[in-house]
PDB file of C-alpha atoms in Angstrom:
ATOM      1  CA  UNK A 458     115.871  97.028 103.810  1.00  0.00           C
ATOM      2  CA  UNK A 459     111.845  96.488 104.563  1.00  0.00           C
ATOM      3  CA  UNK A 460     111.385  94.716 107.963  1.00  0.00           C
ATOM      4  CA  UNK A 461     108.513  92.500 108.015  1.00  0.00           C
ATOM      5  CA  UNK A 462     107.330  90.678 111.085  1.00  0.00           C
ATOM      6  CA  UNK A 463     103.623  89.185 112.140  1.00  0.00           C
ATOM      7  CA  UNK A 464     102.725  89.889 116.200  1.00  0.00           C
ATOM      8  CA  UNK A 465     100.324  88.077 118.488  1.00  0.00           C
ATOM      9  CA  UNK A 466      98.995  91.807 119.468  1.00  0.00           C
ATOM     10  CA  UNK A 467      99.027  95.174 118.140  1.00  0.00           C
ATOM     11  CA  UNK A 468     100.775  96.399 121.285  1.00  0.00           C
ATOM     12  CA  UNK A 469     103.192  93.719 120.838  1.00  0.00           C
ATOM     13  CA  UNK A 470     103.916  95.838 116.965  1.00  0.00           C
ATOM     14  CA  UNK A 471     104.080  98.959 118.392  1.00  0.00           C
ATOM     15  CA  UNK A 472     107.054  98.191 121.558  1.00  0.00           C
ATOM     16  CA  UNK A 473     108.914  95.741 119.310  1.00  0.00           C
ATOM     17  CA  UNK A 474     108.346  97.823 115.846  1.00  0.00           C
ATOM     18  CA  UNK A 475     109.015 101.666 117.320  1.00  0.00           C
ATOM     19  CA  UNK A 476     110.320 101.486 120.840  1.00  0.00           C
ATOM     20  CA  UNK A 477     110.627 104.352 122.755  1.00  0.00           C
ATOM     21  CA  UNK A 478     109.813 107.086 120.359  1.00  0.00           C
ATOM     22  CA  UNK A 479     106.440 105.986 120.751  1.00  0.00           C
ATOM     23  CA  UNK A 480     105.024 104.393 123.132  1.00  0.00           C
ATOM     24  CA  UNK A 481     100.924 103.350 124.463  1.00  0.00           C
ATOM     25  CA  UNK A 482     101.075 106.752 126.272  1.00  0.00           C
ATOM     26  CA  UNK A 483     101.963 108.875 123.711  1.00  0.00           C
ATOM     27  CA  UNK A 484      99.709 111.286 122.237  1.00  0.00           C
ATOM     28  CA  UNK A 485      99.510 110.623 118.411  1.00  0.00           C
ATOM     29  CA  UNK A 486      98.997 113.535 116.362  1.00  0.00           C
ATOM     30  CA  UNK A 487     100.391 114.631 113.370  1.00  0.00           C
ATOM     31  CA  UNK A 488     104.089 114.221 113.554  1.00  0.00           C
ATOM     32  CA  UNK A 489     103.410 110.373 114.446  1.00  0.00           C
ATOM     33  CA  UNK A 490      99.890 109.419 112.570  1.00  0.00           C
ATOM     34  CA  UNK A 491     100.509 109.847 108.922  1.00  0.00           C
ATOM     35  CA  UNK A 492      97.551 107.409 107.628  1.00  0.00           C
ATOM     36  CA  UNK A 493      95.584 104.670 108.702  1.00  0.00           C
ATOM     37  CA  UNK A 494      92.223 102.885 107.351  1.00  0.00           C
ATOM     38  CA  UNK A 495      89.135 101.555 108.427  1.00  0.00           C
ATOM     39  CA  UNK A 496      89.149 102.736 112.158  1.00  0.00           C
ATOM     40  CA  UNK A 497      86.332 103.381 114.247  1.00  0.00           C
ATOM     41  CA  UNK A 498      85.652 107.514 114.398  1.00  0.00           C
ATOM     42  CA  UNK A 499      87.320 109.153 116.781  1.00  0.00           C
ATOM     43  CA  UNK A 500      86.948 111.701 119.543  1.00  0.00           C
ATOM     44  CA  UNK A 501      88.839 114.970 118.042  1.00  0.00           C
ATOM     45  CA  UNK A 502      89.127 116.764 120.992  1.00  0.00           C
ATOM     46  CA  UNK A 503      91.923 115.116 121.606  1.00  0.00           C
ATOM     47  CA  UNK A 504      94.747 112.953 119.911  1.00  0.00           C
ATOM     48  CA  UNK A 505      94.698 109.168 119.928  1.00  0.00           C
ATOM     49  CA  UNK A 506      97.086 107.658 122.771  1.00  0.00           C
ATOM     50  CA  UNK A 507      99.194 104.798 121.594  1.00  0.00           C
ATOM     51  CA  UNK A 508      98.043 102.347 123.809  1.00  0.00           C
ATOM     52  CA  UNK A 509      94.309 103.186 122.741  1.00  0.00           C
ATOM     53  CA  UNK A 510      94.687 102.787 118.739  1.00  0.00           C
ATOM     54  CA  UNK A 511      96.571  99.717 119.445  1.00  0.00           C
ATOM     55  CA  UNK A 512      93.589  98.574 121.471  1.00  0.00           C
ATOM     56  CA  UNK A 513      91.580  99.448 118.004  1.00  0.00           C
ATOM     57  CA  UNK A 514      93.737  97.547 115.377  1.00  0.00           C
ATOM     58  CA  UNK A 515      93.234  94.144 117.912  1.00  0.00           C
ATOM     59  CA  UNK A 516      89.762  94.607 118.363  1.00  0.00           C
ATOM     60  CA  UNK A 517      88.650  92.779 115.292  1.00  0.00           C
ATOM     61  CA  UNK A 518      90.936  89.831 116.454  1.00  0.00           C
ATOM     62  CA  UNK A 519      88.692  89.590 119.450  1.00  0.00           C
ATOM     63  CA  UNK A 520      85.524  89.650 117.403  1.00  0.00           C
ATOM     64  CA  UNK A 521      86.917  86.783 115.143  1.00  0.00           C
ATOM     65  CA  UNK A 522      88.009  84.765 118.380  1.00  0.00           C
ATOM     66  CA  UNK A 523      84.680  84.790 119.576  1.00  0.00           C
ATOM     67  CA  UNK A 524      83.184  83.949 115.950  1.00  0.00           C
ATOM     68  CA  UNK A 525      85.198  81.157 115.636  1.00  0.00           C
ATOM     69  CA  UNK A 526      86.122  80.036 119.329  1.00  0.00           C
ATOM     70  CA  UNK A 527      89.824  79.925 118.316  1.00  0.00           C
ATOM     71  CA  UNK A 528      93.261  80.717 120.549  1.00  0.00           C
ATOM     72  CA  UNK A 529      95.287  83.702 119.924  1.00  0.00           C
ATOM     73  CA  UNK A 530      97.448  84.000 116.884  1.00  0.00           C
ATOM     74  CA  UNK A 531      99.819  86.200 114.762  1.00  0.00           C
ATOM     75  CA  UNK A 532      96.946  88.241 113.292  1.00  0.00           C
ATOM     76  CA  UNK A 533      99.044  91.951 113.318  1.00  0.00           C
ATOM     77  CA  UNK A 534     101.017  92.646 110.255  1.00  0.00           C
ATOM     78  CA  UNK A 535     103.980  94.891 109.849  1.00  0.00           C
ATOM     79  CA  UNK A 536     106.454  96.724 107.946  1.00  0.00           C
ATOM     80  CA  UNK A 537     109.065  98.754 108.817  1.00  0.00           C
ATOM     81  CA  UNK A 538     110.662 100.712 106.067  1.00  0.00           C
ATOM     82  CA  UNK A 539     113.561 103.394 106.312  1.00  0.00           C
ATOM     83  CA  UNK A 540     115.917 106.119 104.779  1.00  0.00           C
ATOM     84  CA  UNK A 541     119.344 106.057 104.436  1.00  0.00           C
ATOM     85  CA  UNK A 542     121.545 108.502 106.036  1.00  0.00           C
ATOM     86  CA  UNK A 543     122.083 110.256 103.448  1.00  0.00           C
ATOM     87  CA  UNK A 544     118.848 110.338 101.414  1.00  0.00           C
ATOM     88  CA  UNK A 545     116.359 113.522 101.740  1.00  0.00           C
ATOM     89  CA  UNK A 546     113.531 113.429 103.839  1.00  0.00           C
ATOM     90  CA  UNK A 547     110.195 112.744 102.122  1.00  0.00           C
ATOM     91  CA  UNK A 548     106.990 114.323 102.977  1.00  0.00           C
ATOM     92  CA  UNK A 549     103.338 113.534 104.798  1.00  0.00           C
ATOM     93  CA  UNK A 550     101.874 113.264 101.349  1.00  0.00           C
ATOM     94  CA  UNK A 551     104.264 110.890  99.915  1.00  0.00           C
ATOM     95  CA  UNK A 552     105.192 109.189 103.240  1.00  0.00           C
ATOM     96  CA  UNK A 553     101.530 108.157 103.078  1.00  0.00           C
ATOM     97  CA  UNK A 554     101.661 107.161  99.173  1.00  0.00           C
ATOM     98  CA  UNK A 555     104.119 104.821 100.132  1.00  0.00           C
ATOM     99  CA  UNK A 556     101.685 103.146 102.958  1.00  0.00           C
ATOM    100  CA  UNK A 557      98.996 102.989 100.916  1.00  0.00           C
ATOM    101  CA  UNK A 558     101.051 101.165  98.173  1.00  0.00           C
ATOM    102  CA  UNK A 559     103.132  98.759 100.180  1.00  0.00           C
ATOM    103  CA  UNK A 560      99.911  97.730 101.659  1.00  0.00           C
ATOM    104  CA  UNK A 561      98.480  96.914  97.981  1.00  0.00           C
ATOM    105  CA  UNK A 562     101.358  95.681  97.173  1.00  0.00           C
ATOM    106  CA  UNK A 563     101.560  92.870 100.120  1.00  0.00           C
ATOM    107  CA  UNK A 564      98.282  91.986  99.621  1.00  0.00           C
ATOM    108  CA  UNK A 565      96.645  93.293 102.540  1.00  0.00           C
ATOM    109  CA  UNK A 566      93.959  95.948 101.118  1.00  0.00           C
ATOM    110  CA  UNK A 567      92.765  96.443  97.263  1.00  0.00           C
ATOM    111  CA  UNK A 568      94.145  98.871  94.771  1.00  0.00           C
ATOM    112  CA  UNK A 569      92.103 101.870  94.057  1.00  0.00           C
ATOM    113  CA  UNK A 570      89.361 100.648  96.981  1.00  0.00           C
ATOM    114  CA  UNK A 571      87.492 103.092  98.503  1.00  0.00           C
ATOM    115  CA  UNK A 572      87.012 101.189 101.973  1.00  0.00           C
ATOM    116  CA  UNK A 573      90.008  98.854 103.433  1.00  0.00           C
ATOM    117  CA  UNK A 574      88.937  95.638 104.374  1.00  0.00           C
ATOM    118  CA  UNK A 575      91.343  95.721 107.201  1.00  0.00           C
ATOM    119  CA  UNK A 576      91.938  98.211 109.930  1.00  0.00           C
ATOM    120  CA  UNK A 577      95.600  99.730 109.538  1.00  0.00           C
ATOM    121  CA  UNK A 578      97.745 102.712 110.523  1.00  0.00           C
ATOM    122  CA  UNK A 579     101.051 104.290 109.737  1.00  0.00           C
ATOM    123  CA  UNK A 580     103.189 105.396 112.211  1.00  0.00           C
ATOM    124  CA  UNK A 581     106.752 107.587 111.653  1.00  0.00           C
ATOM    125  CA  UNK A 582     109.178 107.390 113.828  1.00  0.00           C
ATOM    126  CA  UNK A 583     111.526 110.654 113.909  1.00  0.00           C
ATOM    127  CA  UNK A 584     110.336 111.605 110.360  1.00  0.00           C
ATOM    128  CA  UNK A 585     112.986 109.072 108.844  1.00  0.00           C
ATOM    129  CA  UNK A 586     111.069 105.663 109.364  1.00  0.00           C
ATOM    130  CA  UNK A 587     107.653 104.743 108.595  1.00  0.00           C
ATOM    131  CA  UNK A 588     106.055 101.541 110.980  1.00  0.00           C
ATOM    132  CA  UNK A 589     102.496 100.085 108.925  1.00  0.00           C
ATOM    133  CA  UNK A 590     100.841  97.742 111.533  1.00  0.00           C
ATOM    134  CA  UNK A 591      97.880  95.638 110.025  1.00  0.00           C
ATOM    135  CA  UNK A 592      94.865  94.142 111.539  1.00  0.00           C
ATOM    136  CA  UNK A 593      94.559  90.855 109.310  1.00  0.00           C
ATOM    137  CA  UNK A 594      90.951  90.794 110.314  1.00  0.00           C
ATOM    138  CA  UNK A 595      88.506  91.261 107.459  1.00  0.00           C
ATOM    139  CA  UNK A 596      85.827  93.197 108.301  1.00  0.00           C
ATOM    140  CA  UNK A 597      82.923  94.154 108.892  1.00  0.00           C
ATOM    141  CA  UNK A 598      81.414  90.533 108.822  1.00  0.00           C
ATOM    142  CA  UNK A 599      85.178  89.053 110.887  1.00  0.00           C
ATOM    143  CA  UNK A 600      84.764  86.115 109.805  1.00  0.00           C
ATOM    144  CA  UNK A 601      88.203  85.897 107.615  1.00  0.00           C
ATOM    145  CA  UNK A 602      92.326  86.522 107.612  1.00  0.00           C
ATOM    146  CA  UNK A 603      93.922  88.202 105.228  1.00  0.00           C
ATOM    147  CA  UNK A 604      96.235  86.268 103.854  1.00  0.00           C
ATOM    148  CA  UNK A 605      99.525  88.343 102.564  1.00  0.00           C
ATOM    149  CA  UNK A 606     101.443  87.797  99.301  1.00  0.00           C
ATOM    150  CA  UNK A 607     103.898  84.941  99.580  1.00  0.00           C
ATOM    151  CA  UNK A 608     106.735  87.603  97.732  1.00  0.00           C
ATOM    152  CA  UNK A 609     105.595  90.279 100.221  1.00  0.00           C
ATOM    153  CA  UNK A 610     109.114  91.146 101.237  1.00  0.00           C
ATOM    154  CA  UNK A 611     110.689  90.592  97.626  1.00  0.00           C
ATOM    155  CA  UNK A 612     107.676  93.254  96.329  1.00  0.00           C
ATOM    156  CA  UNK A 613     107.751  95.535  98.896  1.00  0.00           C
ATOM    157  CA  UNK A 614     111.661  96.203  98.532  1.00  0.00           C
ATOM    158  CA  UNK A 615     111.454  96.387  94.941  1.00  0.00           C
ATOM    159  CA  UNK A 616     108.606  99.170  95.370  1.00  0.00           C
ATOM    160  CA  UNK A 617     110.691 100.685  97.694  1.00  0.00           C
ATOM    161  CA  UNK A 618     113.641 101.024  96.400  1.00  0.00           C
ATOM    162  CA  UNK A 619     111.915 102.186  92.415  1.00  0.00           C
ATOM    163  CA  UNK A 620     109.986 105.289  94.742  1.00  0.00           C
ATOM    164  CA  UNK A 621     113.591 106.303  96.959  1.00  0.00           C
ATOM    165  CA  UNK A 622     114.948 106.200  93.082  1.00  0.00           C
ATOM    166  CA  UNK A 623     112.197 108.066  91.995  1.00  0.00           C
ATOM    167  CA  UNK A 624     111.878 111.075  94.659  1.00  0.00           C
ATOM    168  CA  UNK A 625     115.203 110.507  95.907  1.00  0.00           C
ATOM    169  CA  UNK A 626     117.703 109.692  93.784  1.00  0.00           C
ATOM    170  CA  UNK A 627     116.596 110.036  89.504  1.00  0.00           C
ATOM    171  CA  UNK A 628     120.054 109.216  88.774  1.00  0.00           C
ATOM    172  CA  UNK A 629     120.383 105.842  90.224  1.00  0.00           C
ATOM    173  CA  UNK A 630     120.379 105.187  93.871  1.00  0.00           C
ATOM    174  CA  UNK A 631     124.395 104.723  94.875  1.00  0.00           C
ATOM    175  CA  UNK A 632     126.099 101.266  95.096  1.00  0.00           C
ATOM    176  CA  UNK A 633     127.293 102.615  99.296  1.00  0.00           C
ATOM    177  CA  UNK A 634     123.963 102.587  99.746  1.00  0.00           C
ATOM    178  CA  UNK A 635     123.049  98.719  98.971  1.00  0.00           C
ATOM    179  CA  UNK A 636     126.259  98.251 100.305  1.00  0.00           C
ATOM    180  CA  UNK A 637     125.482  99.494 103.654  1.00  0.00           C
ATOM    181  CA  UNK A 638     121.931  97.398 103.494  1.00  0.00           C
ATOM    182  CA  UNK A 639     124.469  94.057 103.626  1.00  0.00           C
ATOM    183  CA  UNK A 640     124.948  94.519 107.217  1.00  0.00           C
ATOM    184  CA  UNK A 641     121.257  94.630 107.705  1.00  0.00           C
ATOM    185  CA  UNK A 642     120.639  91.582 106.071  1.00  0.00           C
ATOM    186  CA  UNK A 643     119.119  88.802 108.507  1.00  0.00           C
ATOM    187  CA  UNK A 644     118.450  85.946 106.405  1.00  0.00           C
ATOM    188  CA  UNK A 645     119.490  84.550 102.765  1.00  0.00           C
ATOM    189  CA  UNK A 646     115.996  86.195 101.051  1.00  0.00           C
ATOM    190  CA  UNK A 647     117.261  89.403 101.811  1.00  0.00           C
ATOM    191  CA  UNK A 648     120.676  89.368 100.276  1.00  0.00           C
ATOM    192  CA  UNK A 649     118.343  87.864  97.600  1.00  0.00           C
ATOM    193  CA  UNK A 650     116.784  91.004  97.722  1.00  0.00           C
ATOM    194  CA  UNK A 651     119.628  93.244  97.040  1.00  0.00           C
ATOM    195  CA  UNK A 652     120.905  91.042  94.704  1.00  0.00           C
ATOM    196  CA  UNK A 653     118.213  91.559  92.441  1.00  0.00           C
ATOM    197  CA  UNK A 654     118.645  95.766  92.600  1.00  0.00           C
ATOM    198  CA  UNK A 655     122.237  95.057  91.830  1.00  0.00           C
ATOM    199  CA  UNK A 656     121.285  93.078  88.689  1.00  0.00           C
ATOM    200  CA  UNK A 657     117.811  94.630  87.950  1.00  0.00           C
ATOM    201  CA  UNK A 658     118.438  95.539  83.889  1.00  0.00           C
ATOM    202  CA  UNK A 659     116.505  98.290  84.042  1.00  0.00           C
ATOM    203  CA  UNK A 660     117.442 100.007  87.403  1.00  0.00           C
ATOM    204  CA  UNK A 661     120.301  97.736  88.626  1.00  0.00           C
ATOM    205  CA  UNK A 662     123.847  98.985  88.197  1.00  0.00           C
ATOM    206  CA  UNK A 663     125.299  95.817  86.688  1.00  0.00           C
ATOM    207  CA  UNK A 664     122.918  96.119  83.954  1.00  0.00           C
ATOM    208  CA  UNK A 665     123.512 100.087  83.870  1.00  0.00           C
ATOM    209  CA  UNK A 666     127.136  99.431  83.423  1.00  0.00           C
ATOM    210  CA  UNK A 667     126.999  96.555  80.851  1.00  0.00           C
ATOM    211  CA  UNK A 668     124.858  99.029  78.512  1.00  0.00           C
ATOM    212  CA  UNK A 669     127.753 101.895  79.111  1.00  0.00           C
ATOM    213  CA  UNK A 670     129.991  99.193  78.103  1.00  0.00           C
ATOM    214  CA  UNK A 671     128.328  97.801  75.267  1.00  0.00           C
ATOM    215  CA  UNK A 672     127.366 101.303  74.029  1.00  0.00           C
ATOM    216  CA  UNK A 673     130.966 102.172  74.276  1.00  0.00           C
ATOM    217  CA  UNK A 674     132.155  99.040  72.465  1.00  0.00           C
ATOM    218  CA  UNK A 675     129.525 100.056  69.758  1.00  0.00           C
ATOM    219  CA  UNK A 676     130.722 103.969  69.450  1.00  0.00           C
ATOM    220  CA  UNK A 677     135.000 102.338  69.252  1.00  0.00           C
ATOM    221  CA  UNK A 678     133.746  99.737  66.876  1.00  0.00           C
ATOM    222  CA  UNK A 679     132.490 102.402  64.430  1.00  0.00           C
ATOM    223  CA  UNK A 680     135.418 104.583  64.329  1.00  0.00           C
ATOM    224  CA  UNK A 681     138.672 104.391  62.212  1.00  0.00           C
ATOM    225  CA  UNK A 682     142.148 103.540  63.637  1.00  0.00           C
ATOM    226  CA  UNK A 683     143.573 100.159  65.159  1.00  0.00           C
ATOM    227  CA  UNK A 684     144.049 101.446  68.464  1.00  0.00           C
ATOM    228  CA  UNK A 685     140.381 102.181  69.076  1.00  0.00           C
ATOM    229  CA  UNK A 686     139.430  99.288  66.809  1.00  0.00           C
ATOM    230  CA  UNK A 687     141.341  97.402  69.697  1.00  0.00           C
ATOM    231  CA  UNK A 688     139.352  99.359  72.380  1.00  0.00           C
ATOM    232  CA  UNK A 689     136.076  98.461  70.843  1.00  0.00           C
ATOM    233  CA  UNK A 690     136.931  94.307  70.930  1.00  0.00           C
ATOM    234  CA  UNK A 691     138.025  94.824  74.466  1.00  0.00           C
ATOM    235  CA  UNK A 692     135.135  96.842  75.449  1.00  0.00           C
ATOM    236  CA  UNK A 693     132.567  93.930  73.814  1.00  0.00           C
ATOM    237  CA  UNK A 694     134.519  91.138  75.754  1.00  0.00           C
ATOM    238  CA  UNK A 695     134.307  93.020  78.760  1.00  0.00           C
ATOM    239  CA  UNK A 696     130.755  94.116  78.528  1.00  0.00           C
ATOM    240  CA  UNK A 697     129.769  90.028  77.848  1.00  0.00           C
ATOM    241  CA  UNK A 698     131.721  89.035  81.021  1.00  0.00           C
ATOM    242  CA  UNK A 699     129.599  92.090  83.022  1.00  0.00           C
ATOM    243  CA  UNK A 700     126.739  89.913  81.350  1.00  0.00           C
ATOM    244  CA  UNK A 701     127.862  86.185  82.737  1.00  0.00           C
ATOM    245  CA  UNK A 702     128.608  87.815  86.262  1.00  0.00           C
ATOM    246  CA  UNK A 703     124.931  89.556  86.123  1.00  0.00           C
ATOM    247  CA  UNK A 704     123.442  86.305  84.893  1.00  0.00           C
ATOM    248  CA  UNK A 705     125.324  84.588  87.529  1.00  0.00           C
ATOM    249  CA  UNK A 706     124.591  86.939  90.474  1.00  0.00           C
ATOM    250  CA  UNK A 707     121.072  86.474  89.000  1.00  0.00           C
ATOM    251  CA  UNK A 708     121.076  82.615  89.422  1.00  0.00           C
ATOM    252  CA  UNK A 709     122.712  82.794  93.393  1.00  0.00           C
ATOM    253  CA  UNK A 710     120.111  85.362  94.113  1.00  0.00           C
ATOM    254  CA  UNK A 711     117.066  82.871  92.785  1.00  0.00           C
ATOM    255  CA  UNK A 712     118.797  79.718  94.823  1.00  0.00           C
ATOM    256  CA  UNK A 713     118.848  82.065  97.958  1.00  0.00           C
ATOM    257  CA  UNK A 714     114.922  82.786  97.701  1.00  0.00           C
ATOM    258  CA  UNK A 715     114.822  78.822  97.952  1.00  0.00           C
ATOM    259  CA  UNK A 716     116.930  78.648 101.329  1.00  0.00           C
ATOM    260  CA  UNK A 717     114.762  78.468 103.987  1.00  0.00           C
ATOM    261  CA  UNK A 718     115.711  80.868 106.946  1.00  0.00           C
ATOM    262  CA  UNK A 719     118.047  79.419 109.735  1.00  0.00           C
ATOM    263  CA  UNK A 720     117.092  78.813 113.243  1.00  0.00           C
ATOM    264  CA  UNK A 721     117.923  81.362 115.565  1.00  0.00           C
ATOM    265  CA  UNK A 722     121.544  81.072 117.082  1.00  0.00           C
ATOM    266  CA  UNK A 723     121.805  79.905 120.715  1.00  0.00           C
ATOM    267  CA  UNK A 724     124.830  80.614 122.889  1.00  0.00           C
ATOM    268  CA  UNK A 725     125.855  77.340 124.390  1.00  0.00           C
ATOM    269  CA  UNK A 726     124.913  76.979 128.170  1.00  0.00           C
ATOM    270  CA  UNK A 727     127.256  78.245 130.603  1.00  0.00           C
ATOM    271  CA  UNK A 728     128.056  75.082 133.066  1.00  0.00           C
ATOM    272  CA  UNK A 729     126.446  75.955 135.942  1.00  0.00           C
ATOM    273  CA  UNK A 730     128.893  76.354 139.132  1.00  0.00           C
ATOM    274  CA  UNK A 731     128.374  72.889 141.944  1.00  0.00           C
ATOM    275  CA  UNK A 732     125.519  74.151 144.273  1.00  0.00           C
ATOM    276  CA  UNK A 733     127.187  75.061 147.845  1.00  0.00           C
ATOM    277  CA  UNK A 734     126.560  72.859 150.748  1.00  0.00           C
ATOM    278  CA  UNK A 735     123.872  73.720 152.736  1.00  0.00           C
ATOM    279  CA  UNK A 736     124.141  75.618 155.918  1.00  0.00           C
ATOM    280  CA  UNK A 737     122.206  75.403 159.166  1.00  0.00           C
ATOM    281  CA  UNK A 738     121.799  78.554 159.896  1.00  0.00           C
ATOM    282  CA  UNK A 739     100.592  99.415 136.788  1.00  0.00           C
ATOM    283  CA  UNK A 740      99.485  99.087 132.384  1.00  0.00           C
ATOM    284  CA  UNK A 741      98.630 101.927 130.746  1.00  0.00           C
ATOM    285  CA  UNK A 742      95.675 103.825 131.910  1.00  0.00           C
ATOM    286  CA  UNK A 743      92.533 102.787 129.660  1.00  0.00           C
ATOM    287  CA  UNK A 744      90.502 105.180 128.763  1.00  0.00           C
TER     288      UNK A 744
END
């Protein structure tokens, strides 16, 4: 399940996105930087250091703040996006495809442009997750945000999950594994989400099974014999009830996308004990 979340710094992204795999002293070379846009040229005689490209991607922010005499805000952008256990690995090329498209996709840079408007980079983390983190700075002129799509999250899983089906899995990707995404599930939009690959009538397997159905209905109805005559009036009830629990799991999925998220839980305060009576007696090295 895509992970999107909006940070008050780049360096903020990068501890809360990746976490110790990288951090703003690690060198980024090729096993970490798979793609980025727009960023300043940089010294090659050496890799970037984490703490340094972050200092890049919040730059703009700084520019804008002075442009406009404003406080801080969320201006970073990011998505985290991962495999599944037991999917394949994918490689640079298409781990980079994918950044490139989610970005489009979300609204952050133009399809087919030759120059992002933004500066962004795409970090992997242990060659199974991809982090994108997203200056929302429009340069070179800062003077505007980036607004991203309001459906960001619902578009970016859906493009996500049609490329692991793609590359990964041609023949469906398996019910385990939105089964397993359930757990990972933090608020109603993203059951939502998987909702809609269940049901998808294309790609989902609720529709996939109400055509096997319907096709097999079709195939009893045409033969001779009462027994399979039977089978084929069966088969059509069953594949119109597949239809009213996809049309329903359809309609809970659309009234989900309306619920607005809940507030974060709070553990109630521990009572604290009666007081007892009184007695008498460095950052990361810039470069």
């Amino acid at each position: 399940m895509p992970r999107l979340a909006s940070h008050t710094s780049a360096r903020d992204a990068l501890a809360v996105t990746v976490g110790d795999s990288i951090s703003l002293t690690t060198e980024l070379d090729e096993r970490h930087l798979i793609s980025f846009g727009n960023l300043p040229p940089q010294n090659y005689d050496r890799p970037w250091l984490g703490g340094d490209l972050m200092n890049e991607l919040d730059e703009p922010f700084r520019r804008y703040q002075e442009l406009h005499n404003e406080p801080g805000g969320h201006h970073i952008w990011q998505c985290s996006i991962g495999l599944h256990p037991e999917d394949g690995g994918l490689t640079d090329a298409q781990w980079s495809s994918v950044a490139h498209h989610l970005l489009e996709v979300a609204g952050i840079t133009e399809p087919h442009a030759n120059v992002s408007p933004v500066r962004w980079v795409a970090l992997r983390d242990g060659g199974r997750a991809l982090h994108i983190i997203a200056s929302l700075v429009c340069e070179p002129a800062h003077r505007q945000l980036v607004t991203p799509a309001a459906d960001a999250h619902t578009a970016i899983t859906r493009e996500w999950t049609l490329f692991i089906e793609e590359y990964l899995h041609p023949e469906g990707i398996p019910l385990t594994a939105l089964t397993d995404e359930i757990s990972q599930a933090h608020e109603p939009g993203d059951l939502a989400d998987l909702l809609a690959l269940v049901t998808d009538e294309q790609h989902g397997v609720l529709g996939q099974l109400r055509r096997f159905v319907e096709g097999a209905a079709h195939w009893s109805s045409a033969r001779s014999g009462a027994a399979v005559q039977d089978a084929g009036h069966r088969l059509a009830w069953a594949a119109r009830r597949l239809h009213s629990v996809q049309r329903d799991l359809t309609g809970i999925g659309t009234e989900l996308h309306s619920v607005r998220p809940s507030p974060p839980h709070r553990a109630p305060a521990t009572p604290k004990a009666p007081a007892a009576p009184l007695k008498h007696t460095p950052g990361p090295r810039a470069r």
